[in-house]
Amino acid sequence: MKLSGLSPLMAHRQDGGLSYDRFRADPALASLHWPDDVLEQFLFDHGDNAAFVSDYGGLDLREIRWRLETIPAADFNEMPTGASDAGCIESYSENPEHWVTVRPPQVSQHWEEHGTWLRPPILIARRLLDPSDSGLQVVEGRTRVGVLCGRLREGLHVATHHQAWVGHA
């Protein structure tokens, strides 16, 4: 199953006729057995975004298995995102405090107290996109990763490790 195969479902979501609870109950999506957090951030929030589909539309969604993993903070410094969003992580990292303060207050508070994000971002093993590639790529959570990189660069409070959902074959 590919993103393009979800077009009717995404169209129904776009027209306001599909809540997240009804979306995730669709038999095609339920058969993926993805964690709710991944399903919501990956498919519900972005499954019909043209740039996102350009970057990830070729993936066979049934082949991806998700695990919540702990990643060293430094690993995020070199982590790319999809080609359609090239440079956006670096852009967010230029002014990390701005991107924290335009979010609900609990986001800023969590960064100050814990040095990390409230909600784990979505990463994918790059070999799923290109079998000859290695490492991880940011699928969703580009702002969060940019904030992390900017906070690291500016010497602000950052935890040494961060949780992220990671998709593997």
Coordinates of C-alpha atoms in Angstrom, one line a residue:
M1 CA 0.0 0.0 0.0
K2 CA 1.4 3.4 -1.0
L3 CA 0.3 6.9 -0.1
S4 CA -1.4 7.4 -3.5
G5 CA -3.7 4.4 -2.6
L6 CA -5.0 6.5 0.2
S7 CA -6.3 9.3 -2.0
P8 CA -10.1 8.7 -1.4
L9 CA -9.5 8.4 2.4
M10 CA -7.4 11.6 2.4
A11 CA -10.0 13.5 0.3
H12 CA -12.7 12.5 2.9
R13 CA -10.4 13.7 5.6
Q14 CA -9.8 17.0 3.8
D15 CA -13.5 17.8 3.4
G16 CA -13.9 17.6 7.2
G17 CA -15.8 14.4 7.1
L18 CA -13.3 12.3 8.9
S19 CA -12.0 12.7 12.5
Y20 CA -8.8 11.1 13.5
D21 CA -10.6 8.3 15.3
R22 CA -12.6 7.4 12.2
F23 CA -9.5 7.8 10.0
R24 CA -7.5 5.3 12.1
A25 CA -10.3 2.8 12.1
D26 CA -10.3 2.5 8.4
P27 CA -9.5 -1.2 7.7
A28 CA -6.6 -0.4 5.3
L29 CA -4.9 1.7 8.0
A30 CA -5.7 -0.6 10.9
S31 CA -4.0 -3.4 9.0
L32 CA -0.7 -1.5 9.1
H33 CA -0.5 -1.8 12.9
W34 CA 1.3 1.5 13.2
P35 CA 1.4 3.3 16.6
D36 CA -1.3 6.0 16.9
D37 CA 1.3 8.7 17.2
V38 CA 3.0 7.7 13.9
L39 CA -0.3 7.2 12.1
E40 CA -1.5 10.6 13.1
Q41 CA 1.7 12.6 12.4
F42 CA 2.7 10.7 9.2
L43 CA -0.6 9.9 7.4
F44 CA -3.4 12.0 9.0
D45 CA -1.4 15.2 9.2
H46 CA 0.6 14.9 6.0
G47 CA -0.6 12.1 3.8
D48 CA -2.1 14.5 1.3
N49 CA 0.7 17.1 1.3
A50 CA 2.1 17.1 -2.3
A51 CA 5.7 17.7 -1.2
F52 CA 5.4 15.0 1.5
V53 CA 3.9 12.6 -1.0
S54 CA 6.7 13.4 -3.4
D55 CA 9.3 12.4 -0.8
Y56 CA 7.6 9.4 0.7
G57 CA 5.0 8.3 -1.9
G58 CA 7.1 5.4 -3.1
L59 CA 7.3 3.7 0.2
D60 CA 5.3 0.5 0.7
L61 CA 3.6 1.4 4.0
R62 CA 3.1 -2.2 4.9
E63 CA 6.9 -2.8 5.1
I64 CA 7.6 -0.2 7.7
R65 CA 7.8 -1.3 11.4
W66 CA 8.0 1.5 14.0
R67 CA 9.8 1.5 17.3
L68 CA 10.2 4.2 19.8
E69 CA 14.0 4.7 20.1
T70 CA 16.4 6.8 22.1
I71 CA 18.7 8.8 19.9
P72 CA 21.8 10.8 21.0
A73 CA 21.3 14.6 20.6
A74 CA 24.4 15.0 18.4
D75 CA 23.0 12.5 15.8
F76 CA 20.3 15.0 14.9
N77 CA 22.8 17.6 13.7
E78 CA 23.6 15.7 10.5
M79 CA 20.1 14.2 9.9
P80 CA 18.4 15.3 6.7
T81 CA 14.8 15.6 5.8
G82 CA 13.1 14.9 2.5
A83 CA 14.3 16.6 -0.6
S84 CA 11.2 18.8 -0.9
D85 CA 12.0 20.3 2.5
A86 CA 15.8 20.6 2.1
G87 CA 17.2 23.3 4.3
C88 CA 14.1 23.7 6.6
I89 CA 15.7 22.1 9.6
E90 CA 18.6 24.5 9.3
S91 CA 16.2 27.4 8.9
Y92 CA 14.3 26.5 12.1
S93 CA 17.6 26.0 13.9
E94 CA 18.6 29.7 13.2
N95 CA 16.1 30.9 15.8
P96 CA 15.1 28.1 18.1
E97 CA 13.6 30.2 20.8
H98 CA 11.2 31.8 18.3
W99 CA 9.9 28.3 17.2
V100 CA 9.4 27.3 20.9
T101 CA 7.6 30.5 21.9
V102 CA 5.1 30.4 19.0
R103 CA 3.9 27.0 20.4
P104 CA 1.7 26.4 23.4
P105 CA 3.4 27.3 26.7
Q106 CA 3.9 23.7 27.7
V107 CA 6.3 23.2 24.8
S108 CA 8.7 26.0 26.1
Q109 CA 8.3 24.7 29.6
H110 CA 9.2 21.1 28.6
W111 CA 12.3 22.3 26.7
E112 CA 13.4 24.3 29.8
E113 CA 12.8 21.5 32.3
H114 CA 13.7 18.5 30.2
G115 CA 15.8 19.7 27.3
T116 CA 13.6 17.9 24.8
W117 CA 10.4 17.9 22.9
L118 CA 6.9 16.9 24.2
R119 CA 6.1 14.6 21.2
P120 CA 8.6 12.3 19.6
P121 CA 9.3 13.1 15.9
I122 CA 9.1 10.6 13.1
L123 CA 12.3 9.3 11.6
I124 CA 12.9 6.7 8.9
A125 CA 15.8 4.5 8.0
R126 CA 17.1 6.0 4.8
R127 CA 17.7 2.5 3.2
L128 CA 13.9 2.3 3.0
L129 CA 14.0 5.2 0.5
D130 CA 17.3 4.1 -1.2
P131 CA 18.7 0.7 -0.4
S132 CA 22.3 2.0 -0.9
D133 CA 21.8 4.7 1.7
S134 CA 22.3 4.6 5.5
G135 CA 21.4 6.5 8.6
L136 CA 18.1 8.2 9.6
Q137 CA 16.0 10.9 8.0
V138 CA 13.5 13.2 9.6
V139 CA 10.0 12.6 8.2
E140 CA 7.9 14.7 10.5
G141 CA 9.1 16.9 13.3
R142 CA 11.4 19.2 11.3
T143 CA 10.7 22.1 13.6
R144 CA 11.4 20.1 16.7
V145 CA 14.7 18.8 15.2
G146 CA 15.6 22.4 14.1
V147 CA 14.9 23.7 17.6
L148 CA 17.1 20.9 19.1
C149 CA 20.0 21.7 16.7
G150 CA 19.7 25.4 17.4
R151 CA 19.6 24.9 21.1
L152 CA 22.7 22.7 20.9
R153 CA 24.5 25.3 18.8
E154 CA 23.5 28.1 21.2
G155 CA 24.5 26.2 24.3
L156 CA 21.0 26.1 25.8
H157 CA 19.7 23.3 28.0
V158 CA 19.4 20.1 25.8
A159 CA 19.1 16.5 27.0
T160 CA 21.8 14.1 25.9
H161 CA 19.3 11.7 24.3
H162 CA 15.8 12.1 22.7
Q163 CA 13.0 9.8 21.9
A164 CA 11.8 9.4 18.3
W165 CA 9.7 7.0 16.4
V166 CA 11.9 5.2 13.9
G167 CA 10.7 3.3 10.9
H168 CA 12.7 0.2 9.8
A169 CA 12.1 -2.5 7.2

